[in-house]
């Protein structure tokens, strides 16, 4: 298992993940790859937050707020789901956004601006639309995560049980691919037995421990790199 900086857990073997990141190191360290994966995971949430503020400031009617919030947020989720990244800031902005999640700040801002500009009805319209999107995306992520696990060789029952931890695995893979294209390293995510040898990736892990000990501490202890550990 690997863990993203804000605590999102992904059922990918540590040796496999760090073997991929070793291809990028030292041009890109592990933290940057993990944080980019986190940003990709948060794309639709960031878009929902930013566009919601725009709708509030424009004082759109409640129905328009709900419709636009659902359509735009879900559209960006689909871009993330299918690994389509072509819009300027599509990954960078959510990566920055992800640094502020988990503290309640995003919720406070949404409620404060919403109540100020469009009142309780407009704010509720936004919240309901976001909840519908989140429910829908969770269902899709669960299915996608289970399929990913089966493709990785897991038993279907285990893949289904851990589906929500497998769903963000594609975000990590896409983060790696974006950096791989940028720096001209292999985009293929198949790793050789030689790359999986601990001595060939442990320096990337040690660098993460040294620079970001609070992130490294989130990783499970005694992880031997087996899928699902």
PDB file of C-alpha atoms in Angstrom:
ATOM      1  CA  UNK A   1       0.000   0.000   0.000  1.00  0.00           C
ATOM      2  CA  UNK A   2       1.051   3.594  -0.626  1.00  0.00           C
ATOM      3  CA  UNK A   3      -0.417   6.702   0.982  1.00  0.00           C
ATOM      4  CA  UNK A   4      -0.787  10.163  -0.548  1.00  0.00           C
ATOM      5  CA  UNK A   5       0.233  13.281   1.435  1.00  0.00           C
ATOM      6  CA  UNK A   6      -3.306  14.016   2.672  1.00  0.00           C
ATOM      7  CA  UNK A   7      -3.833  10.425   3.787  1.00  0.00           C
ATOM      8  CA  UNK A   8      -5.546   8.893   0.739  1.00  0.00           C
ATOM      9  CA  UNK A   9      -4.680   5.187   0.707  1.00  0.00           C
ATOM     10  CA  UNK A  10      -4.003   3.308  -2.522  1.00  0.00           C
ATOM     11  CA  UNK A  11      -3.759  -0.458  -2.877  1.00  0.00           C
ATOM     12  CA  UNK A  12      -0.585  -0.546  -4.936  1.00  0.00           C
ATOM     13  CA  UNK A  13       2.538  -2.439  -3.856  1.00  0.00           C
ATOM     14  CA  UNK A  14       5.157  -0.165  -2.409  1.00  0.00           C
ATOM     15  CA  UNK A  15       7.968  -1.772  -4.397  1.00  0.00           C
ATOM     16  CA  UNK A  16       6.054  -1.363  -7.661  1.00  0.00           C
ATOM     17  CA  UNK A  17       5.137   2.273  -6.953  1.00  0.00           C
ATOM     18  CA  UNK A  18       8.630   3.293  -5.916  1.00  0.00           C
ATOM     19  CA  UNK A  19      10.175   1.377  -8.808  1.00  0.00           C
ATOM     20  CA  UNK A  20       8.165   3.600 -11.138  1.00  0.00           C
ATOM     21  CA  UNK A  21       9.123   6.741  -9.236  1.00  0.00           C
ATOM     22  CA  UNK A  22      12.779   5.683  -9.298  1.00  0.00           C
ATOM     23  CA  UNK A  23      12.703   6.203 -13.064  1.00  0.00           C
ATOM     24  CA  UNK A  24      11.895   9.871 -12.468  1.00  0.00           C
ATOM     25  CA  UNK A  25      14.275  10.446  -9.570  1.00  0.00           C
ATOM     26  CA  UNK A  26      16.144  12.747  -8.965  1.00  0.00           C
ATOM     27  CA  UNK A  27      14.429  15.051 -11.481  1.00  0.00           C
ATOM     28  CA  UNK A  28      11.181  14.442  -9.629  1.00  0.00           C
ATOM     29  CA  UNK A  29      11.080  13.108  -6.083  1.00  0.00           C
ATOM     30  CA  UNK A  30       8.435  10.793  -4.662  1.00  0.00           C
ATOM     31  CA  UNK A  31       6.550  13.552  -2.858  1.00  0.00           C
ATOM     32  CA  UNK A  32       5.892  15.447  -6.083  1.00  0.00           C
ATOM     33  CA  UNK A  33       4.527  12.341  -7.794  1.00  0.00           C
ATOM     34  CA  UNK A  34       2.346  11.475  -4.808  1.00  0.00           C
ATOM     35  CA  UNK A  35       1.060  15.031  -4.548  1.00  0.00           C
ATOM     36  CA  UNK A  36       0.263  15.166  -8.264  1.00  0.00           C
ATOM     37  CA  UNK A  37      -1.689  11.914  -7.875  1.00  0.00           C
ATOM     38  CA  UNK A  38      -3.542  13.560  -5.024  1.00  0.00           C
ATOM     39  CA  UNK A  39      -4.297  16.560  -7.226  1.00  0.00           C
ATOM     40  CA  UNK A  40      -5.654  14.332 -10.001  1.00  0.00           C
ATOM     41  CA  UNK A  41      -7.831  12.544  -7.440  1.00  0.00           C
ATOM     42  CA  UNK A  42      -9.250  15.921  -6.349  1.00  0.00           C
ATOM     43  CA  UNK A  43      -9.868  17.361  -9.826  1.00  0.00           C
ATOM     44  CA  UNK A  44     -13.645  17.320  -9.782  1.00  0.00           C
ATOM     45  CA  UNK A  45     -13.798  18.472  -6.150  1.00  0.00           C
ATOM     46  CA  UNK A  46     -11.568  21.450  -6.907  1.00  0.00           C
ATOM     47  CA  UNK A  47     -13.600  22.341  -9.992  1.00  0.00           C
ATOM     48  CA  UNK A  48     -16.829  22.038  -8.014  1.00  0.00           C
ATOM     49  CA  UNK A  49     -15.470  24.388  -5.366  1.00  0.00           C
ATOM     50  CA  UNK A  50     -14.081  27.022  -7.733  1.00  0.00           C
ATOM     51  CA  UNK A  51     -17.040  27.086 -10.115  1.00  0.00           C
ATOM     52  CA  UNK A  52     -19.408  27.119  -7.142  1.00  0.00           C
ATOM     53  CA  UNK A  53     -17.831  30.345  -5.937  1.00  0.00           C
ATOM     54  CA  UNK A  54     -18.228  31.781  -9.444  1.00  0.00           C
ATOM     55  CA  UNK A  55     -21.930  30.858  -9.531  1.00  0.00           C
ATOM     56  CA  UNK A  56     -22.403  32.453  -6.120  1.00  0.00           C
ATOM     57  CA  UNK A  57     -20.627  35.649  -7.103  1.00  0.00           C
ATOM     58  CA  UNK A  58     -22.716  35.840 -10.286  1.00  0.00           C
ATOM     59  CA  UNK A  59     -25.826  35.323  -8.136  1.00  0.00           C
ATOM     60  CA  UNK A  60     -27.290  32.691 -10.429  1.00  0.00           C
ATOM     61  CA  UNK A  61     -30.773  31.341  -9.583  1.00  0.00           C
ATOM     62  CA  UNK A  62     -30.795  28.176  -7.425  1.00  0.00           C
ATOM     63  CA  UNK A  63     -31.846  25.868 -10.281  1.00  0.00           C
ATOM     64  CA  UNK A  64     -29.037  27.136 -12.519  1.00  0.00           C
ATOM     65  CA  UNK A  65     -26.560  26.739  -9.675  1.00  0.00           C
ATOM     66  CA  UNK A  66     -27.627  23.117  -9.207  1.00  0.00           C
ATOM     67  CA  UNK A  67     -27.577  22.243 -12.919  1.00  0.00           C
ATOM     68  CA  UNK A  68     -24.248  23.913 -13.674  1.00  0.00           C
ATOM     69  CA  UNK A  69     -22.633  22.497 -10.537  1.00  0.00           C
ATOM     70  CA  UNK A  70     -23.672  18.964 -11.432  1.00  0.00           C
ATOM     71  CA  UNK A  71     -22.792  19.152 -15.128  1.00  0.00           C
ATOM     72  CA  UNK A  72     -19.398  20.852 -14.856  1.00  0.00           C
ATOM     73  CA  UNK A  73     -18.228  18.901 -11.815  1.00  0.00           C
ATOM     74  CA  UNK A  74     -19.239  15.559 -13.304  1.00  0.00           C
ATOM     75  CA  UNK A  75     -17.667  16.447 -16.663  1.00  0.00           C
ATOM     76  CA  UNK A  76     -14.305  17.026 -14.989  1.00  0.00           C
ATOM     77  CA  UNK A  77     -14.702  13.782 -13.081  1.00  0.00           C
ATOM     78  CA  UNK A  78     -15.095  11.968 -16.404  1.00  0.00           C
ATOM     79  CA  UNK A  79     -11.903  13.607 -17.683  1.00  0.00           C
ATOM     80  CA  UNK A  80     -10.110  12.283 -14.613  1.00  0.00           C
ATOM     81  CA  UNK A  81     -11.705   8.838 -14.958  1.00  0.00           C
ATOM     82  CA  UNK A  82     -10.533   8.439 -18.549  1.00  0.00           C
ATOM     83  CA  UNK A  83      -7.131  10.041 -17.964  1.00  0.00           C
ATOM     84  CA  UNK A  84      -7.718  13.032 -20.241  1.00  0.00           C
ATOM     85  CA  UNK A  85      -5.603  16.059 -19.323  1.00  0.00           C
ATOM     86  CA  UNK A  86      -5.468  18.936 -21.790  1.00  0.00           C
ATOM     87  CA  UNK A  87      -6.956  21.961 -20.025  1.00  0.00           C
ATOM     88  CA  UNK A  88      -4.397  24.457 -18.639  1.00  0.00           C
ATOM     89  CA  UNK A  89      -4.289  24.181 -14.862  1.00  0.00           C
ATOM     90  CA  UNK A  90      -6.380  21.003 -14.868  1.00  0.00           C
ATOM     91  CA  UNK A  91      -3.920  19.218 -12.576  1.00  0.00           C
ATOM     92  CA  UNK A  92      -1.916  22.092 -11.076  1.00  0.00           C
ATOM     93  CA  UNK A  93      -4.896  23.922  -9.555  1.00  0.00           C
ATOM     94  CA  UNK A  94      -6.432  20.809  -7.921  1.00  0.00           C
ATOM     95  CA  UNK A  95      -2.986  19.905  -6.572  1.00  0.00           C
ATOM     96  CA  UNK A  96      -2.797  23.281  -4.831  1.00  0.00           C
ATOM     97  CA  UNK A  97      -6.427  22.901  -3.719  1.00  0.00           C
ATOM     98  CA  UNK A  98      -5.668  19.489  -2.201  1.00  0.00           C
ATOM     99  CA  UNK A  99      -3.207  21.059   0.236  1.00  0.00           C
ATOM    100  CA  UNK A 100      -6.086  22.855   1.970  1.00  0.00           C
ATOM    101  CA  UNK A 101      -8.536  19.957   2.199  1.00  0.00           C
ATOM    102  CA  UNK A 102      -9.289  18.187   5.446  1.00  0.00           C
ATOM    103  CA  UNK A 103      -9.255  21.274   7.679  1.00  0.00           C
ATOM    104  CA  UNK A 104     -12.852  22.445   7.177  1.00  0.00           C
ATOM    105  CA  UNK A 105     -11.641  25.601   5.412  1.00  0.00           C
ATOM    106  CA  UNK A 106     -13.232  24.705   2.057  1.00  0.00           C
ATOM    107  CA  UNK A 107     -16.622  24.108   3.683  1.00  0.00           C
ATOM    108  CA  UNK A 108     -16.459  27.365   5.631  1.00  0.00           C
ATOM    109  CA  UNK A 109     -15.663  29.367   2.492  1.00  0.00           C
ATOM    110  CA  UNK A 110     -18.481  27.744   0.502  1.00  0.00           C
ATOM    111  CA  UNK A 111     -21.079  28.406   3.178  1.00  0.00           C
ATOM    112  CA  UNK A 112     -19.860  31.936   3.881  1.00  0.00           C
ATOM    113  CA  UNK A 113     -19.822  33.054   0.241  1.00  0.00           C
ATOM    114  CA  UNK A 114     -22.986  31.117  -0.611  1.00  0.00           C
ATOM    115  CA  UNK A 115     -25.073  32.571   2.197  1.00  0.00           C
ATOM    116  CA  UNK A 116     -23.706  36.033   1.481  1.00  0.00           C
ATOM    117  CA  UNK A 117     -24.414  36.059  -2.261  1.00  0.00           C
ATOM    118  CA  UNK A 118     -27.315  33.679  -2.956  1.00  0.00           C
ATOM    119  CA  UNK A 119     -28.858  32.954   0.429  1.00  0.00           C
ATOM    120  CA  UNK A 120     -29.827  29.657   1.989  1.00  0.00           C
ATOM    121  CA  UNK A 121     -31.780  28.301  -1.018  1.00  0.00           C
ATOM    122  CA  UNK A 122     -28.963  28.900  -3.495  1.00  0.00           C
ATOM    123  CA  UNK A 123     -26.442  27.398  -1.098  1.00  0.00           C
ATOM    124  CA  UNK A 124     -28.598  24.312  -0.534  1.00  0.00           C
ATOM    125  CA  UNK A 125     -29.016  23.912  -4.309  1.00  0.00           C
ATOM    126  CA  UNK A 126     -25.243  23.832  -4.647  1.00  0.00           C
ATOM    127  CA  UNK A 127     -24.752  21.402  -1.759  1.00  0.00           C
ATOM    128  CA  UNK A 128     -27.412  19.004  -3.071  1.00  0.00           C
ATOM    129  CA  UNK A 129     -25.858  19.011  -6.551  1.00  0.00           C
ATOM    130  CA  UNK A 130     -22.415  18.309  -5.089  1.00  0.00           C
ATOM    131  CA  UNK A 131     -23.782  15.456  -2.983  1.00  0.00           C
ATOM    132  CA  UNK A 132     -25.433  13.902  -6.027  1.00  0.00           C
ATOM    133  CA  UNK A 133     -22.153  14.119  -7.948  1.00  0.00           C
ATOM    134  CA  UNK A 134     -20.183  12.628  -5.057  1.00  0.00           C
ATOM    135  CA  UNK A 135     -22.624   9.751  -4.720  1.00  0.00           C
ATOM    136  CA  UNK A 136     -22.487   9.028  -8.438  1.00  0.00           C
ATOM    137  CA  UNK A 137     -18.702   9.230  -8.617  1.00  0.00           C
ATOM    138  CA  UNK A 138     -18.335   6.914  -5.620  1.00  0.00           C
ATOM    139  CA  UNK A 139     -20.406   4.273  -7.396  1.00  0.00           C
ATOM    140  CA  UNK A 140     -18.340   4.622 -10.561  1.00  0.00           C
ATOM    141  CA  UNK A 141     -15.061   4.636  -8.620  1.00  0.00           C
ATOM    142  CA  UNK A 142     -16.075   1.483  -6.789  1.00  0.00           C
ATOM    143  CA  UNK A 143     -16.714  -0.310 -10.076  1.00  0.00           C
ATOM    144  CA  UNK A 144     -13.551   1.068 -11.687  1.00  0.00           C
ATOM    145  CA  UNK A 145     -11.482   0.164  -8.627  1.00  0.00           C
ATOM    146  CA  UNK A 146     -12.767  -3.399  -8.584  1.00  0.00           C
ATOM    147  CA  UNK A 147     -11.989  -3.804 -12.288  1.00  0.00           C
ATOM    148  CA  UNK A 148      -8.498  -2.402 -11.756  1.00  0.00           C
ATOM    149  CA  UNK A 149      -7.872  -4.871  -8.947  1.00  0.00           C
ATOM    150  CA  UNK A 150      -8.957  -7.829 -11.056  1.00  0.00           C
ATOM    151  CA  UNK A 151      -6.703  -6.646 -13.884  1.00  0.00           C
ATOM    152  CA  UNK A 152      -3.836  -6.522 -11.378  1.00  0.00           C
ATOM    153  CA  UNK A 153      -4.423 -10.189 -10.588  1.00  0.00           C
ATOM    154  CA  UNK A 154      -6.462  -9.885  -7.395  1.00  0.00           C
ATOM    155  CA  UNK A 155      -9.316 -12.214  -6.529  1.00  0.00           C
ATOM    156  CA  UNK A 156     -12.647 -10.588  -7.558  1.00  0.00           C
ATOM    157  CA  UNK A 157     -14.038 -10.705  -4.010  1.00  0.00           C
ATOM    158  CA  UNK A 158     -10.945  -9.017  -2.571  1.00  0.00           C
ATOM    159  CA  UNK A 159     -10.895  -6.464  -5.389  1.00  0.00           C
ATOM    160  CA  UNK A 160     -14.529  -5.612  -4.687  1.00  0.00           C
ATOM    161  CA  UNK A 161     -13.887  -5.269  -0.957  1.00  0.00           C
ATOM    162  CA  UNK A 162     -10.951  -2.903  -1.513  1.00  0.00           C
ATOM    163  CA  UNK A 163     -12.415  -1.102  -4.513  1.00  0.00           C
ATOM    164  CA  UNK A 164     -12.335   2.385  -2.990  1.00  0.00           C
ATOM    165  CA  UNK A 165      -8.624   1.995  -2.213  1.00  0.00           C
ATOM    166  CA  UNK A 166      -7.963   0.712  -5.718  1.00  0.00           C
ATOM    167  CA  UNK A 167      -9.819   3.500  -7.546  1.00  0.00           C
ATOM    168  CA  UNK A 168      -7.113   6.159  -6.905  1.00  0.00           C
ATOM    169  CA  UNK A 169      -4.465   3.788  -8.299  1.00  0.00           C
ATOM    170  CA  UNK A 170      -5.195   5.116 -11.783  1.00  0.00           C
ATOM    171  CA  UNK A 171      -4.522   8.625 -10.483  1.00  0.00           C
ATOM    172  CA  UNK A 172      -1.061   7.557  -9.339  1.00  0.00           C
ATOM    173  CA  UNK A 173      -0.411   5.872 -12.682  1.00  0.00           C
ATOM    174  CA  UNK A 174      -1.539   8.990 -14.543  1.00  0.00           C
ATOM    175  CA  UNK A 175       0.635  11.214 -12.343  1.00  0.00           C
ATOM    176  CA  UNK A 176       3.614   9.033 -13.228  1.00  0.00           C
ATOM    177  CA  UNK A 177       2.762   9.139 -16.938  1.00  0.00           C
ATOM    178  CA  UNK A 178       2.457  12.936 -16.966  1.00  0.00           C
ATOM    179  CA  UNK A 179       5.927  13.265 -15.468  1.00  0.00           C
ATOM    180  CA  UNK A 180       7.287  10.497 -17.699  1.00  0.00           C
ATOM    181  CA  UNK A 181       6.180  12.333 -20.837  1.00  0.00           C
ATOM    182  CA  UNK A 182       7.618  15.579 -19.510  1.00  0.00           C
ATOM    183  CA  UNK A 183      11.048  14.138 -18.714  1.00  0.00           C
ATOM    184  CA  UNK A 184      11.334  11.571 -21.475  1.00  0.00           C
ATOM    185  CA  UNK A 185      11.321   8.389 -19.418  1.00  0.00           C
ATOM    186  CA  UNK A 186       9.357   5.237 -20.342  1.00  0.00           C
ATOM    187  CA  UNK A 187       5.596   5.704 -20.123  1.00  0.00           C
ATOM    188  CA  UNK A 188       5.046   1.949 -19.913  1.00  0.00           C
ATOM    189  CA  UNK A 189       4.035   1.123 -16.337  1.00  0.00           C
ATOM    190  CA  UNK A 190       5.227  -2.473 -16.472  1.00  0.00           C
ATOM    191  CA  UNK A 191       8.309  -2.802 -14.288  1.00  0.00           C
ATOM    192  CA  UNK A 192      11.050  -5.402 -14.582  1.00  0.00           C
ATOM    193  CA  UNK A 193      12.158  -7.771 -11.840  1.00  0.00           C
ATOM    194  CA  UNK A 194      15.395  -5.814 -11.693  1.00  0.00           C
ATOM    195  CA  UNK A 195      13.515  -2.561 -11.064  1.00  0.00           C
ATOM    196  CA  UNK A 196      11.525  -4.243  -8.286  1.00  0.00           C
ATOM    197  CA  UNK A 197      14.672  -5.176  -6.379  1.00  0.00           C
ATOM    198  CA  UNK A 198      14.679  -3.125  -3.185  1.00  0.00           C
ATOM    199  CA  UNK A 199      18.172  -1.761  -3.690  1.00  0.00           C
ATOM    200  CA  UNK A 200      17.037  -0.134  -6.937  1.00  0.00           C
ATOM    201  CA  UNK A 201      14.256   1.977  -5.415  1.00  0.00           C
ATOM    202  CA  UNK A 202      14.970   2.263  -1.688  1.00  0.00           C
ATOM    203  CA  UNK A 203      16.911   5.503  -2.204  1.00  0.00           C
ATOM    204  CA  UNK A 204      13.693   7.139  -3.441  1.00  0.00           C
ATOM    205  CA  UNK A 205      11.899   5.985  -0.297  1.00  0.00           C
ATOM    206  CA  UNK A 206      14.764   7.186   1.907  1.00  0.00           C
ATOM    207  CA  UNK A 207      14.570  10.591   0.225  1.00  0.00           C
ATOM    208  CA  UNK A 208      10.855  10.798   1.068  1.00  0.00           C
ATOM    209  CA  UNK A 209      11.554   9.820   4.680  1.00  0.00           C
ATOM    210  CA  UNK A 210      14.235  12.479   4.959  1.00  0.00           C
ATOM    211  CA  UNK A 211      12.306  15.328   3.314  1.00  0.00           C
ATOM    212  CA  UNK A 212       8.734  14.487   4.346  1.00  0.00           C
ATOM    213  CA  UNK A 213       8.832  12.282   7.471  1.00  0.00           C
ATOM    214  CA  UNK A 214       5.210  13.116   8.313  1.00  0.00           C
ATOM    215  CA  UNK A 215       4.144  11.683   4.948  1.00  0.00           C
ATOM    216  CA  UNK A 216       6.337   8.587   5.255  1.00  0.00           C
ATOM    217  CA  UNK A 217       4.857   7.863   8.686  1.00  0.00           C
ATOM    218  CA  UNK A 218       1.441   7.410   7.047  1.00  0.00           C
ATOM    219  CA  UNK A 219       2.700   4.346   5.187  1.00  0.00           C
ATOM    220  CA  UNK A 220       1.985   0.984   6.864  1.00  0.00           C
ATOM    221  CA  UNK A 221       4.891  -0.603   8.701  1.00  0.00           C
ATOM    222  CA  UNK A 222       6.502  -3.824   7.514  1.00  0.00           C
ATOM    223  CA  UNK A 223       5.093  -3.387   4.021  1.00  0.00           C
ATOM    224  CA  UNK A 224       6.831  -6.040   1.938  1.00  0.00           C
ATOM    225  CA  UNK A 225       5.418  -4.767  -1.319  1.00  0.00           C
ATOM    226  CA  UNK A 226       2.753  -7.449  -1.773  1.00  0.00           C
ATOM    227  CA  UNK A 227      -0.479  -6.215  -3.347  1.00  0.00           C
ATOM    228  CA  UNK A 228      -3.069  -5.418  -0.731  1.00  0.00           C
ATOM    229  CA  UNK A 229      -0.717  -5.357   2.228  1.00  0.00           C
TER     230      UNK A 229
END
